[in-house]
Amino acid sequence: MVSIVLVHGTGVRGAAYDGLVAQVTANLAGRVPELRVVRCPWGDAHGARLNAGGRSLPAEARPGSSPAPEEDAAEVSGWAVLEADPYAELRLLARDARTRGYTPTARTAVARTRAEVTALDGAALAGLLGAHGWEPADLDAARQVALDGLDLLPDEAAVDPEELRRAAARLLAAATVAHADTRWGPGGSPADGDALDALVAALLAHWGAPGGELGVVSTLTKPLWLPLARGFEHTASAVLRGNRLKQTTAGTPVIGDILRYQVRGEEVRAAVAAAVHSVPGPVVVLAHSLGGVASVDLLASQDLRDKVTALVTVGSQAPFFYELDALWSTRYGTPLPPTFPAWWNAFDPRDPLAYVGEDVFGADRVTDVRFHTRRPLLRAHSAYWGHRPFYAWLAGTVL
């Protein structure tokens, strides 16, 4: 009799675990005749949940809350569009110009704006830039981005001169933030909407064109720009904000399990240990994702050589946690104890949540086994369970 303790990963509850047990059992039945799959559904008792029903969310994010005013939504989403594509508004201006044709009298608008952007010196606005966490070099880098964007408009494009100036100023502001983000790191530069408005106003004043509409949704392009802004807001920000409780509830078992394990991990490890001791004879621990982290922690902190003959982790983050020095049982640089069982670590290079262990733990302590499930990104993270070569390897090498 071969016993496998099946330890699931994040987000698995109830029927999902039952389905996983059935799938593993069915795929190994013909390969391992005398097989016992030992259940360890730790998520039901020790997984994360919104214990207060989501009361930690702002009131505006709960069902029945009032959406943000339309003008605010359009402005915020407009900046989001420029962040994703700094040329978005110039593309709309170019499209609008094509519908109206080209006129010789309009030549000066594009040429003048191009000259003003070319002559722009970040040092002239150093005080304003510094107050918002930016540097003159950020604006100087944004200048080239703006010049590239202006190339979308031929010199004879029939555009309103002041409208083009405002669009160029907003492009420069968005590109300045983007360049500053590379210095500030993943969190980005600490600038709010008022800072962006101030930079746009300062640029217009620097060009001798103070005043005017400084919002992202400008007068002439509003018929074209507003549907784009509304569309972006509806499909991204508004959806997340208006359904934040639903989204949080859906995401809690996945993200929450990881967070909860970091502070309540002893409960999950105890559940794995109980499953290991629940059957007679030796067992193989087969653990997916966060379940692999918990299993590594358990076997590194307890001597279970008499019970556990092998550990198989699948799409696990244990090597990543170890490299971060975030593995509960073992500080980075400390080797696994001699009591640790034979360990195989299955991974698919396309699985963004899978990590390899040989180069961090040592090839003498863990063996990485590569699989190609032919599934993209997060689909690959669970595709091991439907991958017949995985079961052929598991039965032939480990079991």
PDB file of C-alpha atoms in Angstrom, residues 189-364:
ATOM      1  CA  SER A 189       6.637  58.568  -7.400  1.00  0.00           C
ATOM      2  CA  PRO A 190       4.426  60.121  -4.707  1.00  0.00           C
ATOM      3  CA  ALA A 191       2.390  62.542  -6.803  1.00  0.00           C
ATOM      4  CA  ASP A 192      -1.337  63.220  -6.535  1.00  0.00           C
ATOM      5  CA  GLY A 193      -3.780  64.740  -8.997  1.00  0.00           C
ATOM      6  CA  ASP A 194      -3.100  68.265  -7.749  1.00  0.00           C
ATOM      7  CA  ALA A 195       0.607  67.804  -8.522  1.00  0.00           C
ATOM      8  CA  LEU A 196      -0.198  66.793 -12.100  1.00  0.00           C
ATOM      9  CA  ASP A 197      -2.523  69.782 -12.512  1.00  0.00           C
ATOM     10  CA  ALA A 198       0.188  72.066 -11.116  1.00  0.00           C
ATOM     11  CA  LEU A 199       2.762  70.738 -13.577  1.00  0.00           C
ATOM     12  CA  VAL A 200       0.389  71.157 -16.516  1.00  0.00           C
ATOM     13  CA  ALA A 201      -0.389  74.739 -15.407  1.00  0.00           C
ATOM     14  CA  ALA A 202       3.302  75.536 -14.972  1.00  0.00           C
ATOM     15  CA  LEU A 203       4.129  74.232 -18.445  1.00  0.00           C
ATOM     16  CA  LEU A 204       1.383  76.304 -20.035  1.00  0.00           C
ATOM     17  CA  ALA A 205       2.523  79.386 -18.112  1.00  0.00           C
ATOM     18  CA  HIS A 206       6.119  78.694 -19.169  1.00  0.00           C
ATOM     19  CA  TRP A 207       4.922  78.793 -22.778  1.00  0.00           C
ATOM     20  CA  GLY A 208       3.041  82.009 -22.187  1.00  0.00           C
ATOM     21  CA  ALA A 209      -0.373  80.353 -22.296  1.00  0.00           C
ATOM     22  CA  PRO A 210      -1.714  80.456 -18.713  1.00  0.00           C
ATOM     23  CA  GLY A 211      -5.273  79.547 -17.872  1.00  0.00           C
ATOM     24  CA  GLY A 212      -7.480  77.392 -19.978  1.00  0.00           C
ATOM     25  CA  GLU A 213      -8.960  74.054 -19.164  1.00  0.00           C
ATOM     26  CA  LEU A 214      -6.425  72.005 -17.237  1.00  0.00           C
ATOM     27  CA  GLY A 215      -8.449  68.859 -16.754  1.00  0.00           C
ATOM     28  CA  VAL A 216      -7.624  65.765 -18.756  1.00  0.00           C
ATOM     29  CA  VAL A 217     -10.936  65.970 -20.603  1.00  0.00           C
ATOM     30  CA  SER A 218     -10.456  69.019 -22.800  1.00  0.00           C
ATOM     31  CA  THR A 219     -13.125  70.923 -24.699  1.00  0.00           C
ATOM     32  CA  LEU A 220     -12.420  70.092 -28.314  1.00  0.00           C
ATOM     33  CA  THR A 221     -11.507  66.452 -27.862  1.00  0.00           C
ATOM     34  CA  LYS A 222     -14.225  65.696 -25.325  1.00  0.00           C
ATOM     35  CA  PRO A 223     -16.542  63.954 -27.826  1.00  0.00           C
ATOM     36  CA  LEU A 224     -13.689  61.584 -28.694  1.00  0.00           C
ATOM     37  CA  TRP A 225     -11.873  61.451 -25.384  1.00  0.00           C
ATOM     38  CA  LEU A 226     -14.789  60.969 -23.001  1.00  0.00           C
ATOM     39  CA  PRO A 227     -15.986  57.614 -24.422  1.00  0.00           C
ATOM     40  CA  LEU A 228     -12.422  56.308 -24.125  1.00  0.00           C
ATOM     41  CA  ALA A 229     -12.129  57.597 -20.577  1.00  0.00           C
ATOM     42  CA  ARG A 230     -15.517  56.192 -19.618  1.00  0.00           C
ATOM     43  CA  GLY A 231     -14.674  52.879 -21.211  1.00  0.00           C
ATOM     44  CA  PHE A 232     -11.405  52.591 -19.313  1.00  0.00           C
ATOM     45  CA  GLU A 233     -13.037  53.620 -16.070  1.00  0.00           C
ATOM     46  CA  HIS A 234     -15.931  51.236 -16.522  1.00  0.00           C
ATOM     47  CA  THR A 235     -13.802  48.237 -17.376  1.00  0.00           C
ATOM     48  CA  ALA A 236     -11.087  48.860 -14.808  1.00  0.00           C
ATOM     49  CA  SER A 237     -11.320  51.321 -11.960  1.00  0.00           C
ATOM     50  CA  ALA A 238     -15.096  51.601 -11.638  1.00  0.00           C
ATOM     51  CA  VAL A 239     -15.600  47.869 -11.840  1.00  0.00           C
ATOM     52  CA  LEU A 240     -13.039  47.250  -9.107  1.00  0.00           C
ATOM     53  CA  ARG A 241     -14.346  50.037  -6.910  1.00  0.00           C
ATOM     54  CA  GLY A 242     -18.033  49.282  -7.381  1.00  0.00           C
ATOM     55  CA  ASN A 243     -17.527  45.559  -6.844  1.00  0.00           C
ATOM     56  CA  ARG A 244     -14.657  45.709  -4.417  1.00  0.00           C
ATOM     57  CA  LEU A 245     -16.398  43.572  -1.811  1.00  0.00           C
ATOM     58  CA  LYS A 246     -17.120  40.919  -4.423  1.00  0.00           C
ATOM     59  CA  GLN A 247     -13.573  41.083  -5.771  1.00  0.00           C
ATOM     60  CA  THR A 248     -12.081  41.001  -2.282  1.00  0.00           C
ATOM     61  CA  THR A 249     -14.246  38.061  -1.289  1.00  0.00           C
ATOM     62  CA  ALA A 250     -13.188  36.177  -4.407  1.00  0.00           C
ATOM     63  CA  GLY A 251      -9.505  36.994  -3.949  1.00  0.00           C
ATOM     64  CA  THR A 252      -9.279  36.418  -0.206  1.00  0.00           C
ATOM     65  CA  PRO A 253      -8.796  32.617  -0.331  1.00  0.00           C
ATOM     66  CA  VAL A 254      -5.845  33.026  -2.707  1.00  0.00           C
ATOM     67  CA  ILE A 255      -4.002  36.083  -1.399  1.00  0.00           C
ATOM     68  CA  GLY A 256      -5.350  35.802   2.133  1.00  0.00           C
ATOM     69  CA  ASP A 257      -4.105  32.248   2.582  1.00  0.00           C
ATOM     70  CA  ILE A 258      -0.545  33.402   1.922  1.00  0.00           C
ATOM     71  CA  LEU A 259      -0.810  36.313   4.341  1.00  0.00           C
ATOM     72  CA  ARG A 260      -2.487  34.236   7.021  1.00  0.00           C
ATOM     73  CA  TYR A 261       0.080  31.476   6.714  1.00  0.00           C
ATOM     74  CA  GLN A 262       2.870  33.933   7.494  1.00  0.00           C
ATOM     75  CA  VAL A 263       1.393  34.584  10.948  1.00  0.00           C
ATOM     76  CA  ARG A 264      -0.794  31.521  11.595  1.00  0.00           C
ATOM     77  CA  GLY A 265       1.240  28.917   9.761  1.00  0.00           C
ATOM     78  CA  GLU A 266       1.425  26.562  12.725  1.00  0.00           C
ATOM     79  CA  GLU A 267      -2.221  25.643  12.142  1.00  0.00           C
ATOM     80  CA  VAL A 268      -1.571  24.532   8.566  1.00  0.00           C
ATOM     81  CA  ARG A 269       1.597  22.666   9.537  1.00  0.00           C
ATOM     82  CA  ALA A 270      -0.294  20.908  12.321  1.00  0.00           C
ATOM     83  CA  ALA A 271      -2.965  19.857   9.820  1.00  0.00           C
ATOM     84  CA  VAL A 272      -0.307  18.356   7.534  1.00  0.00           C
ATOM     85  CA  ALA A 273       1.334  16.575  10.459  1.00  0.00           C
ATOM     86  CA  ALA A 274      -2.016  15.161  11.566  1.00  0.00           C
ATOM     87  CA  ALA A 275      -2.644  13.815   8.073  1.00  0.00           C
ATOM     88  CA  VAL A 276       0.814  12.246   8.010  1.00  0.00           C
ATOM     89  CA  HIS A 277       0.158  10.433  11.307  1.00  0.00           C
ATOM     90  CA  SER A 278      -3.419   9.475  10.456  1.00  0.00           C
ATOM     91  CA  VAL A 279      -2.440   6.325   8.544  1.00  0.00           C
ATOM     92  CA  PRO A 280      -0.080   3.473   9.368  1.00  0.00           C
ATOM     93  CA  GLY A 281       3.184   3.039   7.586  1.00  0.00           C
ATOM     94  CA  PRO A 282       5.274   5.507   5.601  1.00  0.00           C
ATOM     95  CA  VAL A 283       3.770   8.209   3.396  1.00  0.00           C
ATOM     96  CA  VAL A 284       4.755  10.468   0.514  1.00  0.00           C
ATOM     97  CA  VAL A 285       3.728  14.100   0.909  1.00  0.00           C
ATOM     98  CA  LEU A 286       2.445  15.562  -2.374  1.00  0.00           C
ATOM     99  CA  ALA A 287       2.012  19.305  -1.910  1.00  0.00           C
ATOM    100  CA  HIS A 288       0.956  22.087  -4.277  1.00  0.00           C
ATOM    101  CA  SER A 289       1.844  25.801  -4.137  1.00  0.00           C
ATOM    102  CA  LEU A 290       1.559  27.171  -0.568  1.00  0.00           C
ATOM    103  CA  GLY A 291       0.964  23.614   0.618  1.00  0.00           C
ATOM    104  CA  GLY A 292       4.528  22.951  -0.499  1.00  0.00           C
ATOM    105  CA  VAL A 293       5.791  25.821   1.620  1.00  0.00           C
ATOM    106  CA  ALA A 294       3.963  24.478   4.668  1.00  0.00           C
ATOM    107  CA  SER A 295       5.264  20.963   4.015  1.00  0.00           C
ATOM    108  CA  VAL A 296       8.861  22.143   3.695  1.00  0.00           C
ATOM    109  CA  ASP A 297       8.482  24.111   6.913  1.00  0.00           C
ATOM    110  CA  LEU A 298       7.035  21.091   8.702  1.00  0.00           C
ATOM    111  CA  LEU A 299       9.692  18.644   7.542  1.00  0.00           C
ATOM    112  CA  ALA A 300      12.514  21.106   8.233  1.00  0.00           C
ATOM    113  CA  SER A 301      11.318  21.701  11.773  1.00  0.00           C
ATOM    114  CA  GLN A 302      10.308  18.157  12.774  1.00  0.00           C
ATOM    115  CA  ASP A 303      12.038  14.828  12.378  1.00  0.00           C
ATOM    116  CA  LEU A 304       9.472  12.742  10.520  1.00  0.00           C
ATOM    117  CA  ARG A 305      11.872  10.320   8.858  1.00  0.00           C
ATOM    118  CA  ASP A 306       9.981   7.369  10.282  1.00  0.00           C
ATOM    119  CA  LYS A 307       6.783   8.511   8.534  1.00  0.00           C
ATOM    120  CA  VAL A 308       7.664  10.573   5.461  1.00  0.00           C
ATOM    121  CA  THR A 309       9.791   8.849   2.844  1.00  0.00           C
ATOM    122  CA  ALA A 310       9.614  11.621   0.237  1.00  0.00           C
ATOM    123  CA  LEU A 311       8.309  15.104  -0.425  1.00  0.00           C
ATOM    124  CA  VAL A 312       7.023  16.175  -3.832  1.00  0.00           C
ATOM    125  CA  THR A 313       6.266  19.871  -4.201  1.00  0.00           C
ATOM    126  CA  VAL A 314       4.357  21.058  -7.265  1.00  0.00           C
ATOM    127  CA  GLY A 315       4.422  24.677  -8.436  1.00  0.00           C
ATOM    128  CA  SER A 316       5.713  25.704  -5.017  1.00  0.00           C
ATOM    129  CA  GLN A 317       7.135  28.961  -3.710  1.00  0.00           C
ATOM    130  CA  ALA A 318       9.301  27.359  -1.005  1.00  0.00           C
ATOM    131  CA  PRO A 319      12.579  28.174  -2.835  1.00  0.00           C
ATOM    132  CA  PHE A 320      11.381  31.759  -3.353  1.00  0.00           C
ATOM    133  CA  PHE A 321      10.457  32.183   0.303  1.00  0.00           C
ATOM    134  CA  TYR A 322      13.841  30.794   1.284  1.00  0.00           C
ATOM    135  CA  GLU A 323      15.680  33.205  -1.024  1.00  0.00           C
ATOM    136  CA  LEU A 324      13.684  36.083   0.486  1.00  0.00           C
ATOM    137  CA  ASP A 325      14.594  34.822   3.987  1.00  0.00           C
ATOM    138  CA  ALA A 326      10.830  34.497   4.521  1.00  0.00           C
ATOM    139  CA  LEU A 327      10.682  30.728   5.043  1.00  0.00           C
ATOM    140  CA  TRP A 328       9.451  30.172   8.599  1.00  0.00           C
ATOM    141  CA  SER A 329      11.549  27.098   9.370  1.00  0.00           C
ATOM    142  CA  THR A 330      14.872  27.933   7.766  1.00  0.00           C
ATOM    143  CA  ARG A 331      16.784  31.190   7.573  1.00  0.00           C
ATOM    144  CA  TYR A 332      18.454  31.929   4.269  1.00  0.00           C
ATOM    145  CA  GLY A 333      21.938  30.455   4.231  1.00  0.00           C
ATOM    146  CA  THR A 334      21.049  27.752   6.724  1.00  0.00           C
ATOM    147  CA  PRO A 335      21.001  24.270   5.146  1.00  0.00           C
ATOM    148  CA  LEU A 336      18.087  21.920   5.442  1.00  0.00           C
ATOM    149  CA  PRO A 337      18.543  19.514   8.368  1.00  0.00           C
ATOM    150  CA  PRO A 338      19.835  15.973   7.750  1.00  0.00           C
ATOM    151  CA  THR A 339      16.416  14.663   8.828  1.00  0.00           C
ATOM    152  CA  PHE A 340      14.775  16.240   5.767  1.00  0.00           C
ATOM    153  CA  PRO A 341      13.452  13.524   3.387  1.00  0.00           C
ATOM    154  CA  ALA A 342      14.175  13.102  -0.312  1.00  0.00           C
ATOM    155  CA  TRP A 343      12.643  16.078  -2.091  1.00  0.00           C
ATOM    156  CA  TRP A 344      11.492  16.455  -5.700  1.00  0.00           C
ATOM    157  CA  ASN A 345      10.294  19.857  -6.856  1.00  0.00           C
ATOM    158  CA  ALA A 346       8.062  19.820  -9.956  1.00  0.00           C
ATOM    159  CA  PHE A 347       7.771  23.031 -11.965  1.00  0.00           C
ATOM    160  CA  ASP A 348       6.619  24.366 -15.325  1.00  0.00           C
ATOM    161  CA  PRO A 349       8.661  27.318 -16.664  1.00  0.00           C
ATOM    162  CA  ARG A 350       5.400  28.972 -17.734  1.00  0.00           C
ATOM    163  CA  ASP A 351       4.007  28.805 -14.215  1.00  0.00           C
ATOM    164  CA  PRO A 352       4.688  32.254 -12.686  1.00  0.00           C
ATOM    165  CA  LEU A 353       4.207  30.873  -9.176  1.00  0.00           C
ATOM    166  CA  ALA A 354       6.655  27.992  -9.526  1.00  0.00           C
ATOM    167  CA  TYR A 355      10.271  28.226  -8.377  1.00  0.00           C
ATOM    168  CA  VAL A 356      13.304  25.958  -8.556  1.00  0.00           C
ATOM    169  CA  GLY A 357      15.254  24.806  -5.535  1.00  0.00           C
ATOM    170  CA  GLU A 358      18.556  23.290  -6.633  1.00  0.00           C
ATOM    171  CA  ASP A 359      20.361  26.614  -6.944  1.00  0.00           C
ATOM    172  CA  VAL A 360      19.263  27.874  -3.523  1.00  0.00           C
ATOM    173  CA  PHE A 361      18.994  24.748  -1.355  1.00  0.00           C
ATOM    174  CA  GLY A 362      21.600  22.721  -3.222  1.00  0.00           C
ATOM    175  CA  ALA A 363      21.231  19.927  -5.767  1.00  0.00           C
ATOM    176  CA  ASP A 364      22.050  17.411  -3.068  1.00  0.00           C
TER     177      ASP A 364
END
